[in-house]
Coordinates of C-alpha atoms and ligand atoms in Angstrom, one line a residue:
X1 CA -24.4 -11.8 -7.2
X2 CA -22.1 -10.7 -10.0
X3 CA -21.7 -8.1 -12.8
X4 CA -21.5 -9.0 -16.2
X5 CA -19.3 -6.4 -18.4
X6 CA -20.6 -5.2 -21.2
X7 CA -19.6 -4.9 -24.6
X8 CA -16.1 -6.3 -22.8
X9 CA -14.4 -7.4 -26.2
X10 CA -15.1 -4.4 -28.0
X11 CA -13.9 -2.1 -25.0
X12 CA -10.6 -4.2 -24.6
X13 CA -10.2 -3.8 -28.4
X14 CA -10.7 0.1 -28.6
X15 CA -8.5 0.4 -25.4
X16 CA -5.9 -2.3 -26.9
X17 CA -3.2 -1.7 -23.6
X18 CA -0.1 -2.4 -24.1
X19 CA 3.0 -3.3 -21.8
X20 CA 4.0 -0.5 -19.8
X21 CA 1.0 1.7 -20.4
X22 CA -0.9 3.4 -17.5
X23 CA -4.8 3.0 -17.8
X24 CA -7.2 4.8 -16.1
X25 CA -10.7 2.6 -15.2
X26 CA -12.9 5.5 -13.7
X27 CA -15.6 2.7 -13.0
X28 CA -14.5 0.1 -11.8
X29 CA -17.6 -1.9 -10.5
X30 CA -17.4 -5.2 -10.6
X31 CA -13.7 -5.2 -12.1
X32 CA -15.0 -7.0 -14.9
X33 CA -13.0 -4.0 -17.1
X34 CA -9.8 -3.6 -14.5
X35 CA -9.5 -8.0 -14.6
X36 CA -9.7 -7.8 -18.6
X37 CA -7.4 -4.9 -19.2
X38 CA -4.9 -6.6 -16.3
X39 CA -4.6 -9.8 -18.1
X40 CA -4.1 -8.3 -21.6
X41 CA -1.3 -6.7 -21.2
X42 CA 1.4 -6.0 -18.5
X43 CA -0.1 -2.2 -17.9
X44 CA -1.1 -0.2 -14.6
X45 CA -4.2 0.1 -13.8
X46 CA -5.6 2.7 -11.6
X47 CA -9.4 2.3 -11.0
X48 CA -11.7 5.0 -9.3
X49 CA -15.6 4.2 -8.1
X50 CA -17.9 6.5 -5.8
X51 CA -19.1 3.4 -4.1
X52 CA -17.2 2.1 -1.3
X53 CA -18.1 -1.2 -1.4
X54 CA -16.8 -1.7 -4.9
X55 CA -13.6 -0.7 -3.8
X56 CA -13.6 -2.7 -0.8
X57 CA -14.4 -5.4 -3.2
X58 CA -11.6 -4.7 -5.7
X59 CA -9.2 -5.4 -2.6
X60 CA -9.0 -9.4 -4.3
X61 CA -8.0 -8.2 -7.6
X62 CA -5.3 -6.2 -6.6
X63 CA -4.2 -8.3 -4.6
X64 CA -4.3 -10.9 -7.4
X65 CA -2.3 -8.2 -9.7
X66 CA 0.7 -7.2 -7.0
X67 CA 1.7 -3.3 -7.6
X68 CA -0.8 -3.4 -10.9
X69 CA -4.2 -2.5 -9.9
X70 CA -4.7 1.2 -7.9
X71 CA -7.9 1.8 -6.2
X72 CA -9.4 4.8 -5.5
X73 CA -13.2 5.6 -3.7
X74 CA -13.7 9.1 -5.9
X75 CA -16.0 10.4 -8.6
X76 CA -14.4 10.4 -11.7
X77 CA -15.6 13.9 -12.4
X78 CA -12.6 14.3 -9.9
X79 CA -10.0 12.1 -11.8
X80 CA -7.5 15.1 -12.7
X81 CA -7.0 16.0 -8.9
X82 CA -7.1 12.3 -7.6
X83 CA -4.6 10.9 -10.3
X84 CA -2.5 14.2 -10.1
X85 CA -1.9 14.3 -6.5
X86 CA -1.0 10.7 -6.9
X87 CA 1.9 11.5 -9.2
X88 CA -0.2 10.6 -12.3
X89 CA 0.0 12.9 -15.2
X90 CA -0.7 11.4 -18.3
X91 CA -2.9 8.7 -19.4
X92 CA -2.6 6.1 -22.2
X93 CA -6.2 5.3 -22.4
X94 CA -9.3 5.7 -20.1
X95 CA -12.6 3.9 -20.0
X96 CA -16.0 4.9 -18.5
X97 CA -18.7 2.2 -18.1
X98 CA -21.5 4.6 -16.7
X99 CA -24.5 3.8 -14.9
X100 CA -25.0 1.8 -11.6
X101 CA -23.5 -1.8 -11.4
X102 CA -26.1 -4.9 -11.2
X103 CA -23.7 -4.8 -7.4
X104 CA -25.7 -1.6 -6.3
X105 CA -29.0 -2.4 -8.6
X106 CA -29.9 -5.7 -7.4
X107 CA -29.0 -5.0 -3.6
X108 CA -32.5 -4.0 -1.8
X109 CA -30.6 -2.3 0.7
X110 CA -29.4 0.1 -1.9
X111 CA -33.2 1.7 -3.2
X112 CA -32.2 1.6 -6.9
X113 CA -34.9 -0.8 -7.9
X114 CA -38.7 -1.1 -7.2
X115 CA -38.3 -5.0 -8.2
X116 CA -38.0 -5.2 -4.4
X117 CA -38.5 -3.4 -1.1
X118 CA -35.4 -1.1 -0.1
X119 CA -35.1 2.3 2.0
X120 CA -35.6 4.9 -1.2
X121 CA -31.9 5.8 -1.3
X122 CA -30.0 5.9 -4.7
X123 CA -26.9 7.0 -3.8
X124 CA -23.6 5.5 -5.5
X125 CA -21.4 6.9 -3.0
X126 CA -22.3 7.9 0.5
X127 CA -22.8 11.5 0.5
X128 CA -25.4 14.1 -0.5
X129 CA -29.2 13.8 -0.1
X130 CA -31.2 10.6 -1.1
X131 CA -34.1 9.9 -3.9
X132 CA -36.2 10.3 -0.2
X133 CA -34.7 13.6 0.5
X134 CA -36.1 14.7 -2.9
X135 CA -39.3 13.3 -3.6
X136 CA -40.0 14.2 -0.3
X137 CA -38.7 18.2 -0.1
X138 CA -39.1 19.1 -4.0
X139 CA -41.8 21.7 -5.1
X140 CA -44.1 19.8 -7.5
X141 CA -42.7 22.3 -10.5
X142 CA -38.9 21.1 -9.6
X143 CA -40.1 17.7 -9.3
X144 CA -42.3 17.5 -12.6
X145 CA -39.1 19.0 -14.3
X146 CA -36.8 16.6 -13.0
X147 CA -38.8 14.0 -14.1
X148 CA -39.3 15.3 -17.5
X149 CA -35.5 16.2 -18.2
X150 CA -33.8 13.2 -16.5
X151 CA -36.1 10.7 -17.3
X152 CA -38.3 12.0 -20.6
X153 CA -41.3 10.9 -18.8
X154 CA -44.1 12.5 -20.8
X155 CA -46.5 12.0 -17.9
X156 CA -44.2 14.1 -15.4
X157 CA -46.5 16.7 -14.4
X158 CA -49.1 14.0 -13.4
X159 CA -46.7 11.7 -11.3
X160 CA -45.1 14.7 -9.6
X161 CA -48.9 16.0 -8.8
X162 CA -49.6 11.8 -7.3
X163 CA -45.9 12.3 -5.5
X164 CA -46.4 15.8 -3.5
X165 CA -50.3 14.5 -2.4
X166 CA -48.8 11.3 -1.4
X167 CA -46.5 12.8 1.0
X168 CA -48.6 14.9 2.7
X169 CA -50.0 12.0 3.9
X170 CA -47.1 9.6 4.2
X171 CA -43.8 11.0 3.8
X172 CA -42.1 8.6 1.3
X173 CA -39.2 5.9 3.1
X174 CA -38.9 2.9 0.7
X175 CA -39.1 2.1 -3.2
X176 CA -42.3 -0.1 -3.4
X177 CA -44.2 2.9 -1.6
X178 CA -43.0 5.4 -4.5
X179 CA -43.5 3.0 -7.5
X180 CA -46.7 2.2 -6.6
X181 CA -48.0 6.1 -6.3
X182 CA -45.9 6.5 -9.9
X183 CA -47.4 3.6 -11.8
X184 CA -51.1 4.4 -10.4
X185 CA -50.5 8.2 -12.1
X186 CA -49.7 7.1 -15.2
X187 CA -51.3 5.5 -18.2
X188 CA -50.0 1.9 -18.6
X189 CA -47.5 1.5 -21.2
X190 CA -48.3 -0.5 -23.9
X191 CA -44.8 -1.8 -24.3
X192 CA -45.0 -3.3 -20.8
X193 CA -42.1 -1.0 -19.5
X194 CA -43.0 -0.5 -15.3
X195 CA -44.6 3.4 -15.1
X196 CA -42.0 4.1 -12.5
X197 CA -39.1 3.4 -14.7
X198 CA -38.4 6.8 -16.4
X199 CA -39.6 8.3 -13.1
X200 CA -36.6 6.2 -11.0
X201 CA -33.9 7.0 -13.4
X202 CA -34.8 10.5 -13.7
X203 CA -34.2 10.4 -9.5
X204 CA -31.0 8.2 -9.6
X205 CA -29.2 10.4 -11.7
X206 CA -30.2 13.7 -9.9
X207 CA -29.1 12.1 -7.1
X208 CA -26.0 11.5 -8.2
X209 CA -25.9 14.2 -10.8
X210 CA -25.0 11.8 -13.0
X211 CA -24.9 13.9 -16.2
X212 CA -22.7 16.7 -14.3
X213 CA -20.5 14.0 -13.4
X214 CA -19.8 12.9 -17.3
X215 CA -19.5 16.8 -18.1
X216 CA -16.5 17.3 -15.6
X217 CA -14.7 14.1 -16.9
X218 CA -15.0 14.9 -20.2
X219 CA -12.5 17.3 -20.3
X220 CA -10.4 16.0 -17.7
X221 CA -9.7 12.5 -19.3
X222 CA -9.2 14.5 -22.8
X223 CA -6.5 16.6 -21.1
X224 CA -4.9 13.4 -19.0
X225 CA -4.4 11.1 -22.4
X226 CA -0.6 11.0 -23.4
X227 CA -0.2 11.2 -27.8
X228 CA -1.8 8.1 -29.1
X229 CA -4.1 7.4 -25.8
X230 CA -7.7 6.0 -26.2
X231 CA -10.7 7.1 -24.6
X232 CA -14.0 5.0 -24.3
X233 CA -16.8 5.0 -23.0
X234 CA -19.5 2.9 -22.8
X235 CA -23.3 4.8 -21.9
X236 CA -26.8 3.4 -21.2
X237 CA -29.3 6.4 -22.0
X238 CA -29.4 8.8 -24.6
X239 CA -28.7 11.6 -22.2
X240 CA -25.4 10.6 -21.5
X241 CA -24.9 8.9 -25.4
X242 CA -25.6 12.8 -26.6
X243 CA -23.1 14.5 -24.2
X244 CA -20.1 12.0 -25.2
X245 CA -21.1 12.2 -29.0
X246 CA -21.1 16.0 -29.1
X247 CA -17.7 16.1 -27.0
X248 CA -16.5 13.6 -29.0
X249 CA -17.5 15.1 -32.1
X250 CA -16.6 18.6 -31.2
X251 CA -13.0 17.6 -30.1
X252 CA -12.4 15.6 -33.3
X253 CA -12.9 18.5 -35.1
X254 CA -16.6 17.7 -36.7
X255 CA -19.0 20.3 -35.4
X256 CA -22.4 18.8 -35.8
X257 CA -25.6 20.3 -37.4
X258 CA -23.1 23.2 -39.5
X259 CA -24.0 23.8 -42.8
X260 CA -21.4 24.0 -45.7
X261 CA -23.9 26.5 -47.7
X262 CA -23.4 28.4 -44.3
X263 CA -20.4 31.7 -45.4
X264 CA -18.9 31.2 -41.6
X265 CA -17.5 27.9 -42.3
X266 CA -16.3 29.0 -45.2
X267 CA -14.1 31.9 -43.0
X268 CA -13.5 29.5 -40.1
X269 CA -9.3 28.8 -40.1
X270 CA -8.9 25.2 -40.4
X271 CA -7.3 24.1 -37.2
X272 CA -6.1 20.7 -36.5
X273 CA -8.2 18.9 -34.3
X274 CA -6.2 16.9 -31.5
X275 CA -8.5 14.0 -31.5
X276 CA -9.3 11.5 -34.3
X277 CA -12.9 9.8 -33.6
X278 CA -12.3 6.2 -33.5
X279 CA -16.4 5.3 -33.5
X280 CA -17.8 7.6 -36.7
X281 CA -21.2 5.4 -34.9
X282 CA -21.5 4.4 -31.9
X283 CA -20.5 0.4 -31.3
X284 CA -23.8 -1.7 -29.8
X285 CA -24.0 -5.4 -28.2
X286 CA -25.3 -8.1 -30.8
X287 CA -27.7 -10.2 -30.6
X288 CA -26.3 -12.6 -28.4
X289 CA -24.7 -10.4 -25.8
X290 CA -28.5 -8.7 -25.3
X291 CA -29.3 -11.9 -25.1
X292 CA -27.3 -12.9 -22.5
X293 CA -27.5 -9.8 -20.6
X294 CA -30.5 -7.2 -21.1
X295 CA -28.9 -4.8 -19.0
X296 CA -26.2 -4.4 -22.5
X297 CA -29.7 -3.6 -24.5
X298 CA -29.3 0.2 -24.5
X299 CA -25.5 0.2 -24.1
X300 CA -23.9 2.5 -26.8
X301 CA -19.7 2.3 -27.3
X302 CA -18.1 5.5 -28.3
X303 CA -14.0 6.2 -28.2
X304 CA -11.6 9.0 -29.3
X305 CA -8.0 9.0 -29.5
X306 CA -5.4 11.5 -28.8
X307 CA -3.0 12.2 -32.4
X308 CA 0.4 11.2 -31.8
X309 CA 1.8 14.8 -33.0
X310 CA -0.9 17.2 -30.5
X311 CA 0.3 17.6 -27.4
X312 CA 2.1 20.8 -26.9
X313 CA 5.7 20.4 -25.6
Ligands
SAM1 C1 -21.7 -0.1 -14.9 S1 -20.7 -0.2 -13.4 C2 -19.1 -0.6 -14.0 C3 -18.9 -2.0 -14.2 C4 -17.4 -2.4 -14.6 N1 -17.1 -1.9 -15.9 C5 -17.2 -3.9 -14.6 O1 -16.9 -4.4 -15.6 O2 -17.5 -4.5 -13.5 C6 -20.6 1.5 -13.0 C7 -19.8 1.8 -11.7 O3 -19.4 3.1 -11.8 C8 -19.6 3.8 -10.6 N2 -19.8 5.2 -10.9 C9 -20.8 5.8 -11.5 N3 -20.7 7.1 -11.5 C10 -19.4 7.3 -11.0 C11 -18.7 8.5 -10.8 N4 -19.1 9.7 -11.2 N5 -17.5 8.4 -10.3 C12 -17.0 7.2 -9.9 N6 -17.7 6.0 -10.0 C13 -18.9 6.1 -10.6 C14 -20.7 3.1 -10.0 O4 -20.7 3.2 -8.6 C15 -20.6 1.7 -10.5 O5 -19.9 0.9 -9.5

């Protein structure tokens, strides 16, 4: 089993480290990111994931990398207070590869995927309640909004109706007993997409609260990067794509949807913005990456970058 990075070349290119620098990976995954950004240039690395097996994993690499490559089992929506009480203040750049690893997707035991059997789990990390937990506690209002919000399933009212009369049945235990009651509530899709999909990713990233998560490190990393560092991050749904480009936008100085025939802009002081937006659109895979890997597909690049002169002393 491996992971294949996505959009690798561009990431290392909008990161661009450089001897010395201090890089934060708050993904690390497979290491396909930490190995790259190792290898380019003589930098430190320090590299967070929720999942403990990806950091028991990344023991090879840094051991590959002597006194290089940090690991940390954290959220990064907890990377100001890991780093700091590490001695790490500043940042020179700082990448995010969101989303679940093909480590944790293609692993039955880890109940992200209804392509096999698995205990209906979800969880990156360790903690918290489990898809289970929800599915099978939810009120069918909470559920049918969940659905809706984290997953735009159009057909969420339906599946969380089929979902609560399931359980009072059976209460739900593995993924290929959930996917079956979701695909037989919904119309088939004539694009050949599973029904359960949007239903699954709406309960993966409540589960791990996913979109919270990208909220708190936001403004963490922003704060963390040193005059001159580089933020990316790469996203998979437009959910998390809309929260970095409004951030993004918003700390770069563009407010979105403002109009210049509205008489407030015209009174607004014109304040330097800290951040110059490196990706005016976002970066995507080509042809032959989502050819190579489908799971790069939806993958939109986006990166910022602290102004040398912003920082106050
Ligand atoms: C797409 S993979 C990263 C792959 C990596 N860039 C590579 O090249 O191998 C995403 C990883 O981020 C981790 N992750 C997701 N949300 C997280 C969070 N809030 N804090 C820390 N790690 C997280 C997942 O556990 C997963 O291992």
């Amino acid at each position: 089993m491996t992971h294949i990075p996505v959009l690798l070349a561009e990431v290392l290119h909008m990161l661009a480290p450089q001897s010395r620098e201090v890089i934060l990976d708050g993904t690390f995954g497979g290491g396909g990111y930490a190995r790259a950004l190792l290898e380019a240039a003589p930098c430190t690395l320090w590299a967070l994931d929720r999942d403990a097996d990806a950091i028991a994993r990344g023991a090879a690499l840094a051991a590959e990398f002597p006194g290089r490559l940090h690991l940390i089992e954290g959220r990064f929506g907890d990377m100001m207070a890991l780093l700091v009480e590490r001695g790490v203040a500043l940042l020179d750049g700082v990448v995010l590869d969101l989303g679940v690893s093909s480590f944790q997707i293609d692993t039955p035991g880890r109940g992200f995927s209804f392509r096999f059997d698995g205990p209906l789990d979800m969880r990156m990390g360790q903690s918290g309640p489990t898809a289970a937990d929800l599915v099978n506690t939810l009120a069918e209002a909470e559920l049918a909004d969940l659905i809706w919000e984290f997953g735009e399933e159009r057909f969420s009212r339906r599946v969380a109706r089929a979902i609560v009369k399931a359980r009072t049945e059976t209460p739900f235990t593995t993924t290929l007993q959930l996917a079956e009651v979701i695909r037989r509530s919904v119309p088939r899709d004539p694009s050949g997409i599973h029904g359960a999909t949007r239903s699954f990713q709406a309960l993966r990233i409540s589960v791990n609260n996913e979109l919270g998560e990208i909220e708190r490190a936001l403004g963490q990393a922003m704060q963390l990067l040193a005059p001159g560092g580089r933020l990316v991050i790469v996203s998979f749904h437009s959910l998390e794509d809309r929260l970095v480009k409004r951030a993004f936008q918003k700390a770069s100085g563009r407010t979105p949807n403002t109009s210049r025939h509205d008489p407030s802009m015209l009174m607004a002081p014109r304040v330097a913005a800290p951040f110059h937006l490196l990706t005016p659109r976002s970066i995507r895979p080509g042809a032959a990456e989502t050819a190579a890997n489908p799971r790069a597909r939806s993958a939109h690049l986006r990166a910022l970058q602290r102004l040398p002169e912003s920082r106050a002393a």
